[in-house]
PDB file of C-alpha atoms in Angstrom:
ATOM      1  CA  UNK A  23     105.180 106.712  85.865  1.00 86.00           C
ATOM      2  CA  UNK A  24     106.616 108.011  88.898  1.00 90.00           C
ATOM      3  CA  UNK A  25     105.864 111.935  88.284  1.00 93.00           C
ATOM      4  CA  UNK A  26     102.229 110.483  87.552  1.00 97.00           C
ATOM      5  CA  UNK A  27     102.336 108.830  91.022  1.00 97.00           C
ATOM      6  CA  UNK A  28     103.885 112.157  92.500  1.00 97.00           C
ATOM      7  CA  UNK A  29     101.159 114.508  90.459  1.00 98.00           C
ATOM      8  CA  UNK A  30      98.214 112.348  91.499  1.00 98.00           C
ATOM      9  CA  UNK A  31      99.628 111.696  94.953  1.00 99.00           C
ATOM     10  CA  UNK A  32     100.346 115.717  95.722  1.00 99.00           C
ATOM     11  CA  UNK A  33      97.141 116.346  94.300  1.00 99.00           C
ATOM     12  CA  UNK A  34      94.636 113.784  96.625  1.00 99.00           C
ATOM     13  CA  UNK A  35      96.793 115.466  99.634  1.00 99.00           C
ATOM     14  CA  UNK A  36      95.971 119.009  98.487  1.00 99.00           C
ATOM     15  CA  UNK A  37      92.473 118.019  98.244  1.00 98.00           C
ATOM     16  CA  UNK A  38      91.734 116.153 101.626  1.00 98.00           C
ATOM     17  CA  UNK A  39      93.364 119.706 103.147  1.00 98.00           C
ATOM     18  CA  UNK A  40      91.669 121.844 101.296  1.00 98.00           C
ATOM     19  CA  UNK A  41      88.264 119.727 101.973  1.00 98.00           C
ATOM     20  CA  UNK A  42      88.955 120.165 105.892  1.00 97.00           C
ATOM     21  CA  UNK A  43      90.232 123.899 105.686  1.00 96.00           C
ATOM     22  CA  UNK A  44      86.937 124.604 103.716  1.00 97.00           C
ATOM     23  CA  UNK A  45      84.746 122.382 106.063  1.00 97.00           C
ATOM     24  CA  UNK A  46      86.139 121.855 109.649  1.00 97.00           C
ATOM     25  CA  UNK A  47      86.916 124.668 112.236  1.00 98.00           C
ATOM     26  CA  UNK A  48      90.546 124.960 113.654  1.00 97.00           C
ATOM     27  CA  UNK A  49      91.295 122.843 116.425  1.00 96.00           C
ATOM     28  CA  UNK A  50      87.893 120.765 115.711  1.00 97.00           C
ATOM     29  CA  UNK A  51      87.258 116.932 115.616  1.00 96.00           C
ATOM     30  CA  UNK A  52      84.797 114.556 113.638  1.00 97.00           C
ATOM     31  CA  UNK A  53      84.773 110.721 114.520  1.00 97.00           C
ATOM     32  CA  UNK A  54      84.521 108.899 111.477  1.00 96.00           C
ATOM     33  CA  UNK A  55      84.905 105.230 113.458  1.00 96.00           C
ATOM     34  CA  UNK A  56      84.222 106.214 117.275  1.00 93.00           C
ATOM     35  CA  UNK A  57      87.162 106.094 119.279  1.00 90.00           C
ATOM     36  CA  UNK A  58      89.595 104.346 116.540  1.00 95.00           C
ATOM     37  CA  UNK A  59      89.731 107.039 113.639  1.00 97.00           C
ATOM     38  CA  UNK A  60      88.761 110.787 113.998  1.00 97.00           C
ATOM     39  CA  UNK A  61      89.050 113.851 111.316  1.00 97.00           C
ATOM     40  CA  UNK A  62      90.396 116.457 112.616  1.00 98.00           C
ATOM     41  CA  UNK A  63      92.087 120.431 111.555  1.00 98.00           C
ATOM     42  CA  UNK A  64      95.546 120.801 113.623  1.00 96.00           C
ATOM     43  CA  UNK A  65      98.225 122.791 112.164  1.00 95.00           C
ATOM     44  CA  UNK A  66     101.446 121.589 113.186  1.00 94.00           C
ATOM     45  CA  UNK A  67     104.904 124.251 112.990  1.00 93.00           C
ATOM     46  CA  UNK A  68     107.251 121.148 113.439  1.00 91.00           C
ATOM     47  CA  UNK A  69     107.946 117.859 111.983  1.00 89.00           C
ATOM     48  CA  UNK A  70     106.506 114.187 112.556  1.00 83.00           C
ATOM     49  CA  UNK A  71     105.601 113.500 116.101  1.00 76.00           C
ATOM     50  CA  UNK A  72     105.773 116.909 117.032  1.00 76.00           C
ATOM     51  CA  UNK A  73     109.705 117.442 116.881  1.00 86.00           C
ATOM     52  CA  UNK A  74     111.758 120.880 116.112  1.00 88.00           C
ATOM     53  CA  UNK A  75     108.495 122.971 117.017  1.00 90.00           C
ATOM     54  CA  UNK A  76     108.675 126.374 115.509  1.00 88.00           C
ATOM     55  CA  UNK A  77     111.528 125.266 113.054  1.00 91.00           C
ATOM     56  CA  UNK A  78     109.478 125.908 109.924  1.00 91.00           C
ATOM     57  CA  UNK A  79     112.092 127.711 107.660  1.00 93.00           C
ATOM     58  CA  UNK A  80     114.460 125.136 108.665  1.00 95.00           C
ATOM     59  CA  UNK A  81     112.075 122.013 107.796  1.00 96.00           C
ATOM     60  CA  UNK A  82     111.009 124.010 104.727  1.00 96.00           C
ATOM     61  CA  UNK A  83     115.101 124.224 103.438  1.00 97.00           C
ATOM     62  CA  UNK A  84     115.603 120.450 104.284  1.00 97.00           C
ATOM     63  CA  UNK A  85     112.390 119.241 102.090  1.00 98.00           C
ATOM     64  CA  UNK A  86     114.067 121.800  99.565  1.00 98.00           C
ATOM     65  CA  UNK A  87     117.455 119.766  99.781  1.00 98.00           C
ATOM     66  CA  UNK A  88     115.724 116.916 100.012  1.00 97.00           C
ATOM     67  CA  UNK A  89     113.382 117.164  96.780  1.00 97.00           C
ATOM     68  CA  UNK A  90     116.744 118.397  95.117  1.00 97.00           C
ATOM     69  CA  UNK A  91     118.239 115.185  96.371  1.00 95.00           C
ATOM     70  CA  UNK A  92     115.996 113.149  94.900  1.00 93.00           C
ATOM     71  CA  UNK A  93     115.853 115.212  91.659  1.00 92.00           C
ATOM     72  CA  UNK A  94     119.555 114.657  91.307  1.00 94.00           C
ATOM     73  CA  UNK A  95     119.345 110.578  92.017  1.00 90.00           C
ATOM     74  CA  UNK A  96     116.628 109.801  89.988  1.00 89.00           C
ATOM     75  CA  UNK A  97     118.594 111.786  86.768  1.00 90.00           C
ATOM     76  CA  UNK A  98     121.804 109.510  87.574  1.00 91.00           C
ATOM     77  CA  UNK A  99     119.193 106.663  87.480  1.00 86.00           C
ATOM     78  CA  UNK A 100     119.585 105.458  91.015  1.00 86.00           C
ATOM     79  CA  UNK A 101     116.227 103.796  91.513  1.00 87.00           C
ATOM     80  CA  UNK A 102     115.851 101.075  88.764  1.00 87.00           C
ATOM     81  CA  UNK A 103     113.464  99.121  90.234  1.00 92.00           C
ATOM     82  CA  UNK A 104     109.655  99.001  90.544  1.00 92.00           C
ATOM     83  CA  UNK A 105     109.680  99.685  94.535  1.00 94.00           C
ATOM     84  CA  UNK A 106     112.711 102.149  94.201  1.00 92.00           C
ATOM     85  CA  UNK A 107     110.598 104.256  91.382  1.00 94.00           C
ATOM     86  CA  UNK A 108     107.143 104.085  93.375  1.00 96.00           C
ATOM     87  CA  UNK A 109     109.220 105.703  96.555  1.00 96.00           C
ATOM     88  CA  UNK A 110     110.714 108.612  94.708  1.00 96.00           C
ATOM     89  CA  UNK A 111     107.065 109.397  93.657  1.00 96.00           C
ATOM     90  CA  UNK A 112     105.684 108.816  96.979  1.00 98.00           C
ATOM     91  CA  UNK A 113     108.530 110.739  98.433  1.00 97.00           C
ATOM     92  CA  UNK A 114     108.397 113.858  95.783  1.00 97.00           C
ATOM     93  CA  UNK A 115     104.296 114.012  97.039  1.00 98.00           C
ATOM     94  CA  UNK A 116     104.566 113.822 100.254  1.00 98.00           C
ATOM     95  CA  UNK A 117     107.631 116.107 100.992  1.00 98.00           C
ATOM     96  CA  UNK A 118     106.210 118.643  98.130  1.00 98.00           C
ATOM     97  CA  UNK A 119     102.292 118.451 100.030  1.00 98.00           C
ATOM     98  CA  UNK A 120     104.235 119.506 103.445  1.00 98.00           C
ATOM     99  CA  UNK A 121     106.472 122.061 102.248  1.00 98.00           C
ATOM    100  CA  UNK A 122     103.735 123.752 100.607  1.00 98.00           C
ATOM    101  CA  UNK A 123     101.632 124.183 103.546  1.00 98.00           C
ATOM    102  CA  UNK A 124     104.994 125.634 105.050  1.00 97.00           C
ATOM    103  CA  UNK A 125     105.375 128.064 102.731  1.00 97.00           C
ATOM    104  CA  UNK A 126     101.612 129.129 102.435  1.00 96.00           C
ATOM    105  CA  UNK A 127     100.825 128.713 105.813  1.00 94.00           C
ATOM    106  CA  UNK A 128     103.717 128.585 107.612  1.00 95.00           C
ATOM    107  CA  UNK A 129     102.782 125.181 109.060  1.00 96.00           C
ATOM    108  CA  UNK A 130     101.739 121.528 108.050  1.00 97.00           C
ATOM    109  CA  UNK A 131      98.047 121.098 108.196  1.00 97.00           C
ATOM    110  CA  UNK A 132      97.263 117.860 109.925  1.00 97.00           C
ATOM    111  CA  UNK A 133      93.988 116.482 109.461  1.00 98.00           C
ATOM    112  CA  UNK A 134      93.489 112.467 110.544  1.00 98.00           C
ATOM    113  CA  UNK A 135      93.868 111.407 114.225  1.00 97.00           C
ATOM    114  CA  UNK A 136      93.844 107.484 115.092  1.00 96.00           C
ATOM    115  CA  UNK A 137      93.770 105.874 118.175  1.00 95.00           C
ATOM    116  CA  UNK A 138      96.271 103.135 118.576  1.00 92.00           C
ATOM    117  CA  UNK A 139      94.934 100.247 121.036  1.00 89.00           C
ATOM    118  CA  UNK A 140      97.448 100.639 124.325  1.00 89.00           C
ATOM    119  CA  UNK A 141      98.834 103.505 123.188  1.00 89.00           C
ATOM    120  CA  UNK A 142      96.663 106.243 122.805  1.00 88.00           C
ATOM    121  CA  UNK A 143      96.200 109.388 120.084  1.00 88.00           C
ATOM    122  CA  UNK A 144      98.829 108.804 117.347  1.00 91.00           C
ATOM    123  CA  UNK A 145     100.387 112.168 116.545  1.00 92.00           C
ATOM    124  CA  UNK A 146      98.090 113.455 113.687  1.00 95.00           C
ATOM    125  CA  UNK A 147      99.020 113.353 110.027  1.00 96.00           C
ATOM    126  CA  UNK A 148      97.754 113.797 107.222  1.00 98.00           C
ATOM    127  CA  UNK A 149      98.290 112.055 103.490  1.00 98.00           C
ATOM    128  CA  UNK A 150     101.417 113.650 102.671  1.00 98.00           C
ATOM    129  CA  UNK A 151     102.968 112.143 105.806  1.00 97.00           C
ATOM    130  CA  UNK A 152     101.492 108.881 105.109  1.00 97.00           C
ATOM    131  CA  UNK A 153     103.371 108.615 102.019  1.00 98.00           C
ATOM    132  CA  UNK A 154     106.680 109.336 103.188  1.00 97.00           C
ATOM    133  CA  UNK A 155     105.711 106.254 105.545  1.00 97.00           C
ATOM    134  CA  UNK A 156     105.192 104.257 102.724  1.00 98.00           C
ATOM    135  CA  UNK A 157     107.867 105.344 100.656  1.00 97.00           C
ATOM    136  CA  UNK A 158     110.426 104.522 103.568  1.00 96.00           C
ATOM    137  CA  UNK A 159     109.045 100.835 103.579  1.00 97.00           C
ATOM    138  CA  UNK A 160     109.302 100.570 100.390  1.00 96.00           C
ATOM    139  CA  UNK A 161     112.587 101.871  99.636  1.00 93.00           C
ATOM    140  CA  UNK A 162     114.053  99.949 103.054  1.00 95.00           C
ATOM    141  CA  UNK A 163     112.138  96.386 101.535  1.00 94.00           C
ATOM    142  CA  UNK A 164     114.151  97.462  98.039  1.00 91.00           C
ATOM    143  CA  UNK A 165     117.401  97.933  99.802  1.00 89.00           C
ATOM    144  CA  UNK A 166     117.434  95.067 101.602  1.00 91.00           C
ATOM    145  CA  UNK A 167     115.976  92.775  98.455  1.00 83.00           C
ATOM    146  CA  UNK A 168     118.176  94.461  96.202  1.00 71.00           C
ATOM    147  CA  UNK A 169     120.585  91.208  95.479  1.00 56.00           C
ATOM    148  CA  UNK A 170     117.824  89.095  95.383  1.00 57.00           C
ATOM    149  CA  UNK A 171     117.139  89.389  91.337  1.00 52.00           C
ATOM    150  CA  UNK A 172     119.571  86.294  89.651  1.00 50.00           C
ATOM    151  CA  UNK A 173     120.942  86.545  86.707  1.00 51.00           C
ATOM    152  CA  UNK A 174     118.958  84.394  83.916  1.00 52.00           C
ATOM    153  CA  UNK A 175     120.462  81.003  83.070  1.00 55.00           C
ATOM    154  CA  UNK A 176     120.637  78.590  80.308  1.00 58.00           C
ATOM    155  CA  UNK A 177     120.668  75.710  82.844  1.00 56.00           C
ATOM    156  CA  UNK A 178     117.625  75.525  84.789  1.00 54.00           C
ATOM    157  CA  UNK A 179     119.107  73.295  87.284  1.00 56.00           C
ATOM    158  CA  UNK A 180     121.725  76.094  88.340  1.00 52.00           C
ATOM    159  CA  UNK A 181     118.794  77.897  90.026  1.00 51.00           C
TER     160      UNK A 181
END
């Protein structure tokens, strides 16, 4: 299940790229809801929010120890529950989408821009970025919740 999740997840951000690379000039925008959400082609040398500019074979060898990180937890059998297992898939896509732009182009194609009410232009990202958002909630709402599961008992009014 979770190198489905990875596969399928990898794949759909491969595609969206590939979709604007094929159809939308460098540097260009499209507004798909006028002045909330915009589709854009940005290429981006650093990390999220724009940090360690220029650092790509150094962000390229941390998602390498960091996919072999997560290789070497999920053999020991570290995440045993259902959000655990859906963030090591959404974690092995998203870090595996970004580091393959870095090593075929160099840099991380970025291709949605949203305007945040008060706050302006987000930083741009793209899918693989939005699932290492998601797998961080999820794996932080595991570790938190992760003595919440009781044991079963034979006396219901234990509970």
């Amino acid at each position: 299940m979770i190198i489905l999740l990875a596969v399928t997840s990898y794949l759909l951000d491969r595609a969206t790229k590939f979709l604007v690379f094929q159809h939308l000039p460098l540097f260009s925008s499209v507004p798909i809801v006028y002045n909330v959400f915009y589709l854009v082609h940005i290429q981006n040398t650093g990390a999220a929010f724009g940090i360690f500019q220029d650092r790509n074979c150094l962000l390229a060898v941390l998602a390498l120890v960091a996919l072999a990180a997560m290789g070497i937890l999920l053999a020991l059998g570290a995440f045993r529950t259902p959000f655990g297992r859906w963030s090591v898939g959404l974690y092995l896509a998203g870090i595996s989408g970004n580091l393959t732009d870095r090593l075929l182009y160099g840099s991380v194609m970025d291709i949605f821009d949203l305007v945040v009410p008060f706050f302006g232009h987000w930083p741009a990202f793209n899918m693989a970025d939005s699932y290492i958002c998601i797998a961080t909630g999820l794996f932080l709402y595991d570790s938190l919740h992760e003595g919440d599961v009781r044991p079963p008992t034979d006396n219901p009014s234990k509970l």
